[in-house]
C-alpha cells in the first residue's frame, strides 16, 4: 500500500464533501502538484461517471417522448414528470438504488393514483375548479404524507403525481378522463423509472456491491496509513516529529469518516441487488462491519497521542517495544492488505498469534512500572492497539469479548440483514401505524403547502399551474432543513436552468432536433453543482429540471414565455412553502441548537451518574449494564440532533437576530464528539470487567469499592458541572440564570443553617489542582490493586487485560474531566456572546 495514494484518496473524499481540513501541507505536497492533479482526475472520473448515466437516462426519456410512435406518445402526456422521476432516482445512484426507486414508484402509484381515480370518477373532471383541485391535492397529500413507514422518495413521487392529476383535471376539464388521465400520469412515471433502471444496467451494471468493495479497499488503505502514522508517532524521539505525524494522520481522519458513511450506505443498498450478490454479499457485509468496528480503536490511539507528549511516552519506550510495534505494524498491514484485496480479515489471525503473544509478554513486564498520569496515555494506546488486534466490536455489547466466534458473527450478520431490509418490509406495514405528533405536523405541512401552491399557481397562470406544486413536491424532507437556503438554491437553480434552455433554443432555433444535445454539457455541469456548498442537491436538481423542461419537450408555447411562467410558478410554490414552514416551525435553528445543547449535556450527565464499576456479586443486575448502554444511545441521539441543528443554523439567515456563533458551537461539538467516543470505551470496559469477574469468579471487592469511591467523586464534580452547564444553556437571559442559581444557593444554605456560599455551584474552571487530586486518587488505588491482580492464579494474558482495562478506564475518566473543562470555557464564551453588555461570572 502506498501512502501517497491514500493521501490522494483523503483529499478526494474531503473535496466531494467540500470539507476544509485546515491542516499544514507537507513538504512533499508543496513541492509537487502530482497529488492535486490525481485528486482532480479522481473527482472528474466519479462525476463524469454519474453524469454519463444521467445523460443516458435522460436520452432514453427524450428519444421515447420525442420520436416514439403516436400510439406510445398517447400514453406519455407528461414528459416533464418523466424527467423529474428520472433525476430523482438516478442522481448518484447504483443499481440497488434504481431497483429501490422502482419499488417506491410502484407504491407511489398505489398511494396516489388509485384514490385519484376514485375521486375523479365520483366528482367528475368537468366539475374541478381551481379551489376544488387545491382541496383535492391537499387532502390526498395529507393521506400520503401521514404514514411514517413510507420512504421519502415514495412520498415525493406520489406528491408529484397528485399535483399533475388534479391540476390536469382543473385545466382540461371533461377532456381529462377519470381513468385514462391517471393512467397517463402512471405511464410517464414508469418511463422515468425504466430509463433510470436501464441507465444503471448499461453499458455494464453499476452495482452497489462493487462500490462497497472499492470503498472497503479505500478505507483499509486509509486506516492502515493512519495506524502507520500513530505507531511512528509513539515511537518518535522528539515531540516535534510526533506532532507532525499526528497532524498527517488527522488529515486522513475525516476522509475515513466519509468512507465509513459510504460503506454503511452501500451495505443497505446491496440488499436490493440480491440476485447479483447472493454468493458474495455475506463476506462483504461482514467485512464492512469489521472495518467499522476498527474505527473506534484507531480514534482511541489518536486521543491517546493527543493527550501525551513524546517525553512522557519515551519513559516507557525502549528498543524492545519499538521492535514489537514495528513488527505489529507489518502484521496489521497484512490484515488491512487482505481487506484491501477483498479477502476475509480473520484469515490473518494465525499470522498475528505470535506477535500478539510477544506483545502480551511485554505487557507483562509493565507490572513493575508504576502507572502515572505521564504514562497513562501510552497504556491506553496499547489498550486500543490490542482491541484492534482482537477485532472487538466496542460499540456493541461485548458478550463476545472473551469468545469472538464465527457463530456470533453469523448472528450479527442476520441482525444487519433484517435492519437493512427494513425499508422493504416497512413499506407493507403502512396499515399498522399510529400517527405521531411529528408525522401529523409533516402531513399537515405537506398538505397545506401543496394546496396553497396549486391554488395560487392556477390563479396566476392556469396553463402552467403544474409547476407551482411540482417545484415543492420534490422538496419536502421529513425532518428539519435549512428552509431559506434550500428555497434560495431551488429558485436560483430553476432560473439558471430556464435561462440556459432559452439560450439553447435561440442557438438551435433552425435545428430543433439538435436542441436536446445541448443538454449534455448542462447535465455534467449540474452534476458538479449538486455537490457544491452553495447550491447542493436542491439547486442542482432544480437547474437540470429547469433546462430539461424546455429542451426535452415540444408542443408548448415559446420558450421565453414558458420559462418566465415557470420561474413565476416556482416562486409562488416556494413562497407558499416558506410561509407554511415558518408558521409550523417558527423556532430558529440557532434556538433549537442551544436547546439541544442543553439536552445533550443533560444526557451526558445522566450517563455519567449511571457509571458503576461492576463486581462478581449478584447485587449488580444485568439491567444496570443495559441501562448504561441505553443512556449512551440516548446521548448519541441527542448528539446527532445537535449536529444537524448546528449545521442548519450555520446556513440560515440572521435577519434581525443575533448572529449564530458557529465557531463556538463547532468547538462544543468537537468536545462532545470526543466524549461520545469515550463513553463507548468506558461502557465497554465496565461490561468487559463484569463478564470477566462473573466468568472466572474473581474476588476484587476491595478494588471495586475503592474505584467506586473514586467514581463517586468524579461523578459528583463532573455531574455537578454538567448540571449547571445544562441550566446555563437552557435559560434565555443571564439575569434569569443568576437569579435561579442564587435561589438554589440560598435554599441549600438555609436548610444547612449556613451563610450563603458563593462556591456551592462552582465549576471546574481552570482548577487543575482539583483535577490532579481526582486522578491521583484513581491511580494510587489502581497501583495498589494491580499487584494483587498480578498475584492471582489466573491466566497471564487475562491479568494484563484486566490491568490494562482499568488503566484505560482511568485514562478515559481523565479525558472526560478535561473535556468538561473545555465545554465550560466554550459555554462561558457562548453566554458572553449572547450577553455582551453583562459581566459573566
mmCIF file of N, CA and C in Angstrom, residues 450-536:
data_model
loop_
_atom_site.group_PDB
_atom_site.id
_atom_site.type_symbol
_atom_site.label_atom_id
_atom_site.label_comp_id
_atom_site.label_asym_id
_atom_site.label_seq_id
_atom_site.Cartn_x
_atom_site.Cartn_y
_atom_site.Cartn_z
ATOM 1 N N UNK A 450 -48.805 22.295 -0.486
ATOM 2 C CA UNK A 450 -49.200 21.914 -1.836
ATOM 3 C C UNK A 450 -50.557 22.500 -2.202
ATOM 4 N N UNK A 451 -51.486 22.521 -1.238
ATOM 5 C CA UNK A 451 -52.797 23.088 -1.526
ATOM 6 C C UNK A 451 -52.715 24.561 -1.896
ATOM 7 N N UNK A 452 -51.981 25.350 -1.116
ATOM 8 C CA UNK A 452 -51.837 26.780 -1.412
ATOM 9 C C UNK A 452 -51.069 27.014 -2.703
ATOM 10 N N UNK A 453 -50.003 26.226 -2.926
ATOM 11 C CA UNK A 453 -49.215 26.395 -4.138
ATOM 12 C C UNK A 453 -50.050 26.118 -5.384
ATOM 13 N N UNK A 454 -50.843 25.061 -5.357
ATOM 14 C CA UNK A 454 -51.701 24.744 -6.515
ATOM 15 C C UNK A 454 -52.770 25.805 -6.715
ATOM 16 N N UNK A 455 -53.360 26.273 -5.632
ATOM 17 C CA UNK A 455 -54.419 27.290 -5.747
ATOM 18 C C UNK A 455 -53.890 28.576 -6.370
ATOM 19 N N UNK A 456 -52.807 29.119 -5.818
ATOM 20 C CA UNK A 456 -52.280 30.380 -6.345
ATOM 21 C C UNK A 456 -51.608 30.188 -7.700
ATOM 22 N N UNK A 457 -51.056 29.011 -7.930
ATOM 23 C CA UNK A 457 -50.470 28.738 -9.241
ATOM 24 C C UNK A 457 -51.510 28.711 -10.339
ATOM 25 N N UNK A 458 -52.655 28.091 -10.086
ATOM 26 C CA UNK A 458 -53.738 28.073 -11.080
ATOM 27 C C UNK A 458 -54.345 29.460 -11.262
ATOM 28 N N UNK A 459 -54.426 30.223 -10.193
ATOM 29 C CA UNK A 459 -54.972 31.569 -10.302
ATOM 30 C C UNK A 459 -54.053 32.473 -11.127
ATOM 31 N N UNK A 460 -52.738 32.282 -11.016
ATOM 32 C CA UNK A 460 -51.795 33.128 -11.741
ATOM 33 C C UNK A 460 -51.711 32.739 -13.213
ATOM 34 N N UNK A 461 -51.526 31.478 -13.502
ATOM 35 C CA UNK A 461 -51.381 31.021 -14.884
ATOM 36 C C UNK A 461 -51.910 29.596 -14.941
ATOM 37 N N UNK A 462 -53.128 29.459 -15.390
ATOM 38 C CA UNK A 462 -53.779 28.156 -15.333
ATOM 39 C C UNK A 462 -53.085 27.135 -16.215
ATOM 40 N N UNK A 463 -52.579 27.556 -17.358
ATOM 41 C CA UNK A 463 -51.971 26.615 -18.294
ATOM 42 C C UNK A 463 -50.698 25.986 -17.725
ATOM 43 N N UNK A 464 -49.939 26.759 -16.949
ATOM 44 C CA UNK A 464 -48.689 26.258 -16.368
ATOM 45 C C UNK A 464 -48.791 26.099 -14.850
ATOM 46 N N UNK A 465 -50.005 25.857 -14.376
ATOM 47 C CA UNK A 465 -50.230 25.753 -12.941
ATOM 48 C C UNK A 465 -49.607 24.535 -12.299
ATOM 49 N N UNK A 466 -49.111 23.589 -13.139
ATOM 50 C CA UNK A 466 -48.460 22.408 -12.573
ATOM 51 C C UNK A 466 -47.219 22.761 -11.748
ATOM 52 N N UNK A 467 -46.458 23.730 -12.260
ATOM 53 C CA UNK A 467 -45.102 23.917 -11.756
ATOM 54 C C UNK A 467 -45.022 24.488 -10.344
ATOM 55 N N UNK A 468 -46.036 25.205 -9.911
ATOM 56 C CA UNK A 468 -46.007 25.724 -8.540
ATOM 57 C C UNK A 468 -46.048 24.571 -7.536
ATOM 58 N N UNK A 469 -46.837 23.549 -7.834
ATOM 59 C CA UNK A 469 -46.895 22.398 -6.940
ATOM 60 C C UNK A 469 -45.751 21.432 -7.138
ATOM 61 N N UNK A 470 -45.351 21.213 -8.407
ATOM 62 C CA UNK A 470 -44.265 20.269 -8.672
ATOM 63 C C UNK A 470 -42.943 20.730 -8.067
ATOM 64 N N UNK A 471 -42.724 22.048 -8.065
ATOM 65 C CA UNK A 471 -41.457 22.575 -7.536
ATOM 66 C C UNK A 471 -41.246 22.184 -6.087
ATOM 67 N N UNK A 472 -42.311 22.232 -5.280
ATOM 68 C CA UNK A 472 -42.151 21.912 -3.861
ATOM 69 C C UNK A 472 -42.492 20.454 -3.561
ATOM 70 N N UNK A 473 -43.135 19.758 -4.515
ATOM 71 C CA UNK A 473 -43.467 18.350 -4.275
ATOM 72 C C UNK A 473 -42.213 17.514 -4.058
ATOM 73 N N UNK A 474 -41.123 17.878 -4.743
ATOM 74 C CA UNK A 474 -39.862 17.121 -4.607
ATOM 75 C C UNK A 474 -38.922 17.771 -3.603
ATOM 76 N N UNK A 475 -39.448 18.730 -2.800
ATOM 77 C CA UNK A 475 -38.598 19.478 -1.873
ATOM 78 C C UNK A 475 -38.761 19.060 -0.422
ATOM 79 N N UNK A 476 -39.804 18.311 -0.110
ATOM 80 C CA UNK A 476 -40.102 18.029 1.288
ATOM 81 C C UNK A 476 -39.102 17.041 1.886
ATOM 82 N N UNK A 477 -38.789 17.260 3.148
ATOM 83 C CA UNK A 477 -37.998 16.313 3.941
ATOM 84 C C UNK A 477 -38.762 16.059 5.232
ATOM 85 N N UNK A 478 -38.565 14.865 5.802
ATOM 86 C CA UNK A 478 -39.334 14.510 6.991
ATOM 87 C C UNK A 478 -38.882 15.292 8.224
ATOM 88 N N UNK A 479 -37.620 15.622 8.310
ATOM 89 C CA UNK A 479 -37.126 16.404 9.442
ATOM 90 C C UNK A 479 -37.026 17.877 9.089
ATOM 91 N N UNK A 480 -36.173 18.575 9.822
ATOM 92 C CA UNK A 480 -35.921 19.984 9.537
ATOM 93 C C UNK A 480 -34.869 20.122 8.453
ATOM 94 N N UNK A 481 -34.891 21.267 7.776
ATOM 95 C CA UNK A 481 -33.865 21.600 6.809
ATOM 96 C C UNK A 481 -33.642 23.102 6.848
ATOM 97 N N UNK A 482 -32.549 23.537 6.242
ATOM 98 C CA UNK A 482 -32.282 24.976 6.141
ATOM 99 C C UNK A 482 -33.232 25.547 5.095
ATOM 100 N N UNK A 483 -34.417 25.950 5.535
ATOM 101 C CA UNK A 483 -35.517 26.267 4.620
ATOM 102 C C UNK A 483 -35.161 27.380 3.660
ATOM 103 N N UNK A 484 -34.650 28.496 4.179
ATOM 104 C CA UNK A 484 -34.337 29.630 3.310
ATOM 105 C C UNK A 484 -33.221 29.287 2.333
ATOM 106 N N UNK A 485 -32.231 28.572 2.798
ATOM 107 C CA UNK A 485 -31.126 28.192 1.922
ATOM 108 C C UNK A 485 -31.597 27.268 0.817
ATOM 109 N N UNK A 486 -32.428 26.264 1.170
ATOM 110 C CA UNK A 486 -32.935 25.326 0.170
ATOM 111 C C UNK A 486 -33.836 26.034 -0.840
ATOM 112 N N UNK A 487 -34.719 26.923 -0.349
ATOM 113 C CA UNK A 487 -35.606 27.644 -1.254
ATOM 114 C C UNK A 487 -34.819 28.559 -2.187
ATOM 115 N N UNK A 488 -33.810 29.223 -1.645
ATOM 116 C CA UNK A 488 -32.979 30.093 -2.466
ATOM 117 C C UNK A 488 -32.225 29.300 -3.531
ATOM 118 N N UNK A 489 -31.694 28.144 -3.148
ATOM 119 C CA UNK A 489 -30.977 27.301 -4.112
ATOM 120 C C UNK A 489 -31.909 26.805 -5.203
ATOM 121 N N UNK A 490 -33.133 26.425 -4.853
ATOM 122 C CA UNK A 490 -34.090 25.945 -5.859
ATOM 123 C C UNK A 490 -34.502 27.067 -6.800
ATOM 124 N N UNK A 491 -34.726 28.260 -6.249
ATOM 125 C CA UNK A 491 -35.110 29.387 -7.102
ATOM 126 C C UNK A 491 -33.998 29.734 -8.082
ATOM 127 N N UNK A 492 -32.758 29.807 -7.582
ATOM 128 C CA UNK A 492 -31.637 30.120 -8.465
ATOM 129 C C UNK A 492 -31.394 29.004 -9.484
ATOM 130 N N UNK A 493 -31.515 27.757 -9.041
ATOM 131 C CA UNK A 493 -31.331 26.646 -9.968
ATOM 132 C C UNK A 493 -32.371 26.646 -11.067
ATOM 133 N N UNK A 494 -33.628 26.906 -10.706
ATOM 134 C CA UNK A 494 -34.693 26.975 -11.705
ATOM 135 C C UNK A 494 -34.434 28.089 -12.705
ATOM 136 N N UNK A 495 -34.009 29.249 -12.201
ATOM 137 C CA UNK A 495 -33.738 30.383 -13.094
ATOM 138 C C UNK A 495 -32.564 30.074 -14.021
ATOM 139 N N UNK A 496 -31.488 29.512 -13.482
ATOM 140 C CA UNK A 496 -30.333 29.198 -14.320
ATOM 141 C C UNK A 496 -30.682 28.182 -15.398
ATOM 142 N N UNK A 497 -31.397 27.120 -15.013
ATOM 143 C CA UNK A 497 -31.780 26.109 -15.990
ATOM 144 C C UNK A 497 -32.688 26.644 -17.065
ATOM 145 N N UNK A 498 -33.630 27.504 -16.672
ATOM 146 C CA UNK A 498 -34.558 28.078 -17.647
ATOM 147 C C UNK A 498 -33.839 29.001 -18.616
ATOM 148 N N UNK A 499 -32.946 29.833 -18.097
ATOM 149 C CA UNK A 499 -32.194 30.744 -18.968
ATOM 150 C C UNK A 499 -31.302 29.956 -19.917
ATOM 151 N N UNK A 500 -30.674 28.908 -19.421
ATOM 152 C CA UNK A 500 -29.842 28.070 -20.293
ATOM 153 C C UNK A 500 -30.705 27.444 -21.396
ATOM 154 N N UNK A 501 -31.891 26.991 -21.036
ATOM 155 C CA UNK A 501 -32.785 26.419 -22.039
ATOM 156 C C UNK A 501 -33.183 27.423 -23.095
ATOM 157 N N UNK A 502 -33.472 28.647 -22.704
ATOM 158 C CA UNK A 502 -33.847 29.694 -23.662
ATOM 159 C C UNK A 502 -32.691 29.987 -24.617
ATOM 160 N N UNK A 503 -31.492 30.111 -24.059
ATOM 161 C CA UNK A 503 -30.331 30.397 -24.904
ATOM 162 C C UNK A 503 -30.097 29.277 -25.918
ATOM 163 N N UNK A 504 -30.229 28.032 -25.487
ATOM 164 C CA UNK A 504 -30.040 26.908 -26.402
ATOM 165 C C UNK A 504 -31.129 26.866 -27.473
ATOM 166 N N UNK A 505 -32.344 27.200 -27.097
ATOM 167 C CA UNK A 505 -33.419 27.255 -28.094
ATOM 168 C C UNK A 505 -33.142 28.334 -29.138
ATOM 169 N N UNK A 506 -32.585 29.452 -28.708
ATOM 170 C CA UNK A 506 -32.256 30.517 -29.647
ATOM 171 C C UNK A 506 -31.112 30.094 -30.575
ATOM 172 N N UNK A 507 -30.105 29.412 -30.007
ATOM 173 C CA UNK A 507 -28.951 28.994 -30.816
ATOM 174 C C UNK A 507 -29.361 27.936 -31.827
ATOM 175 N N UNK A 508 -30.220 26.997 -31.402
ATOM 176 C CA UNK A 508 -30.612 25.884 -32.278
ATOM 177 C C UNK A 508 -32.026 26.065 -32.820
ATOM 178 N N UNK A 509 -32.441 27.319 -33.035
ATOM 179 C CA UNK A 509 -33.817 27.535 -33.482
ATOM 180 C C UNK A 509 -34.086 26.960 -34.872
ATOM 181 N N UNK A 510 -33.046 26.796 -35.692
ATOM 182 C CA UNK A 510 -33.236 26.199 -37.018
ATOM 183 C C UNK A 510 -33.036 24.682 -36.995
ATOM 184 N N UNK A 511 -32.522 24.188 -35.923
ATOM 185 C CA UNK A 511 -32.261 22.746 -35.826
ATOM 186 C C UNK A 511 -32.873 22.239 -34.512
ATOM 187 N N UNK A 512 -34.181 22.131 -34.504
ATOM 188 C CA UNK A 512 -34.868 21.752 -33.277
ATOM 189 C C UNK A 512 -34.469 20.368 -32.792
ATOM 190 N N UNK A 513 -34.137 19.478 -33.734
ATOM 191 C CA UNK A 513 -33.773 18.124 -33.340
ATOM 192 C C UNK A 513 -32.439 18.073 -32.596
ATOM 193 N N UNK A 514 -31.642 19.122 -32.733
ATOM 194 C CA UNK A 514 -30.333 19.135 -32.074
ATOM 195 C C UNK A 514 -30.376 19.843 -30.712
ATOM 196 N N UNK A 515 -31.546 20.373 -30.355
ATOM 197 C CA UNK A 515 -31.608 21.103 -29.094
ATOM 198 C C UNK A 515 -31.311 20.207 -27.894
ATOM 199 N N UNK A 516 -31.736 18.971 -28.004
ATOM 200 C CA UNK A 516 -31.545 18.080 -26.868
ATOM 201 C C UNK A 516 -30.066 17.812 -26.599
ATOM 202 N N UNK A 517 -29.246 17.888 -27.674
ATOM 203 C CA UNK A 517 -27.810 17.652 -27.480
ATOM 204 C C UNK A 517 -27.186 18.713 -26.577
ATOM 205 N N UNK A 518 -27.790 19.884 -26.527
ATOM 206 C CA UNK A 518 -27.269 20.948 -25.657
ATOM 207 C C UNK A 518 -27.416 20.598 -24.182
ATOM 208 N N UNK A 519 -28.244 19.577 -23.902
ATOM 209 C CA UNK A 519 -28.414 19.184 -22.509
ATOM 210 C C UNK A 519 -27.194 18.443 -21.962
ATOM 211 N N UNK A 520 -26.394 17.848 -22.846
ATOM 212 C CA UNK A 520 -25.294 17.005 -22.379
ATOM 213 C C UNK A 520 -24.302 17.768 -21.508
ATOM 214 N N UNK A 521 -23.758 18.894 -21.959
ATOM 215 C CA UNK A 521 -22.831 19.625 -21.063
ATOM 216 C C UNK A 521 -23.513 20.177 -19.820
ATOM 217 N N UNK A 522 -24.807 20.504 -19.936
ATOM 218 C CA UNK A 522 -25.516 21.058 -18.781
ATOM 219 C C UNK A 522 -25.705 20.001 -17.687
ATOM 220 N N UNK A 523 -25.985 18.771 -18.080
ATOM 221 C CA UNK A 523 -26.133 17.698 -17.094
ATOM 222 C C UNK A 523 -24.804 17.467 -16.377
ATOM 223 N N UNK A 524 -23.703 17.510 -17.118
ATOM 224 C CA UNK A 524 -22.387 17.348 -16.485
ATOM 225 C C UNK A 524 -22.126 18.482 -15.503
ATOM 226 N N UNK A 525 -22.450 19.708 -15.922
ATOM 227 C CA UNK A 525 -22.232 20.865 -15.049
ATOM 228 C C UNK A 525 -23.080 20.769 -13.784
ATOM 229 N N UNK A 526 -24.359 20.417 -13.945
ATOM 230 C CA UNK A 526 -25.235 20.348 -12.774
ATOM 231 C C UNK A 526 -24.861 19.191 -11.856
ATOM 232 N N UNK A 527 -24.214 18.162 -12.387
ATOM 233 C CA UNK A 527 -23.753 17.081 -11.533
ATOM 234 C C UNK A 527 -22.690 17.570 -10.561
ATOM 235 N N UNK A 528 -21.826 18.448 -11.019
ATOM 236 C CA UNK A 528 -20.870 19.095 -10.118
ATOM 237 C C UNK A 528 -21.598 20.065 -9.183
ATOM 238 N N UNK A 529 -22.617 20.732 -9.720
ATOM 239 C CA UNK A 529 -23.357 21.723 -8.936
ATOM 240 C C UNK A 529 -24.056 21.076 -7.740
ATOM 241 N N UNK A 530 -24.525 19.838 -7.919
ATOM 242 C CA UNK A 530 -25.221 19.142 -6.833
ATOM 243 C C UNK A 530 -24.322 18.923 -5.621
ATOM 244 N N UNK A 531 -23.019 18.862 -5.841
ATOM 245 C CA UNK A 531 -22.088 18.597 -4.748
ATOM 246 C C UNK A 531 -21.361 19.862 -4.292
ATOM 247 N N UNK A 532 -21.847 21.000 -4.724
ATOM 248 C CA UNK A 532 -21.239 22.259 -4.306
ATOM 249 C C UNK A 532 -21.842 22.713 -2.987
ATOM 250 N N UNK A 533 -21.087 23.505 -2.259
ATOM 251 C CA UNK A 533 -21.571 24.008 -0.980
ATOM 252 C C UNK A 533 -22.648 25.071 -1.185
ATOM 253 N N UNK A 534 -22.579 25.828 -2.264
ATOM 254 C CA UNK A 534 -23.503 26.930 -2.478
ATOM 255 C C UNK A 534 -24.904 26.450 -2.864
ATOM 256 N N UNK A 535 -24.997 25.475 -3.780
ATOM 257 C CA UNK A 535 -26.303 25.067 -4.308
ATOM 258 C C UNK A 535 -26.765 23.723 -3.752
ATOM 259 N N UNK A 536 -25.861 22.785 -3.603
ATOM 260 C CA UNK A 536 -26.246 21.499 -3.079
ATOM 261 C C UNK A 536 -27.163 20.732 -4.016
#
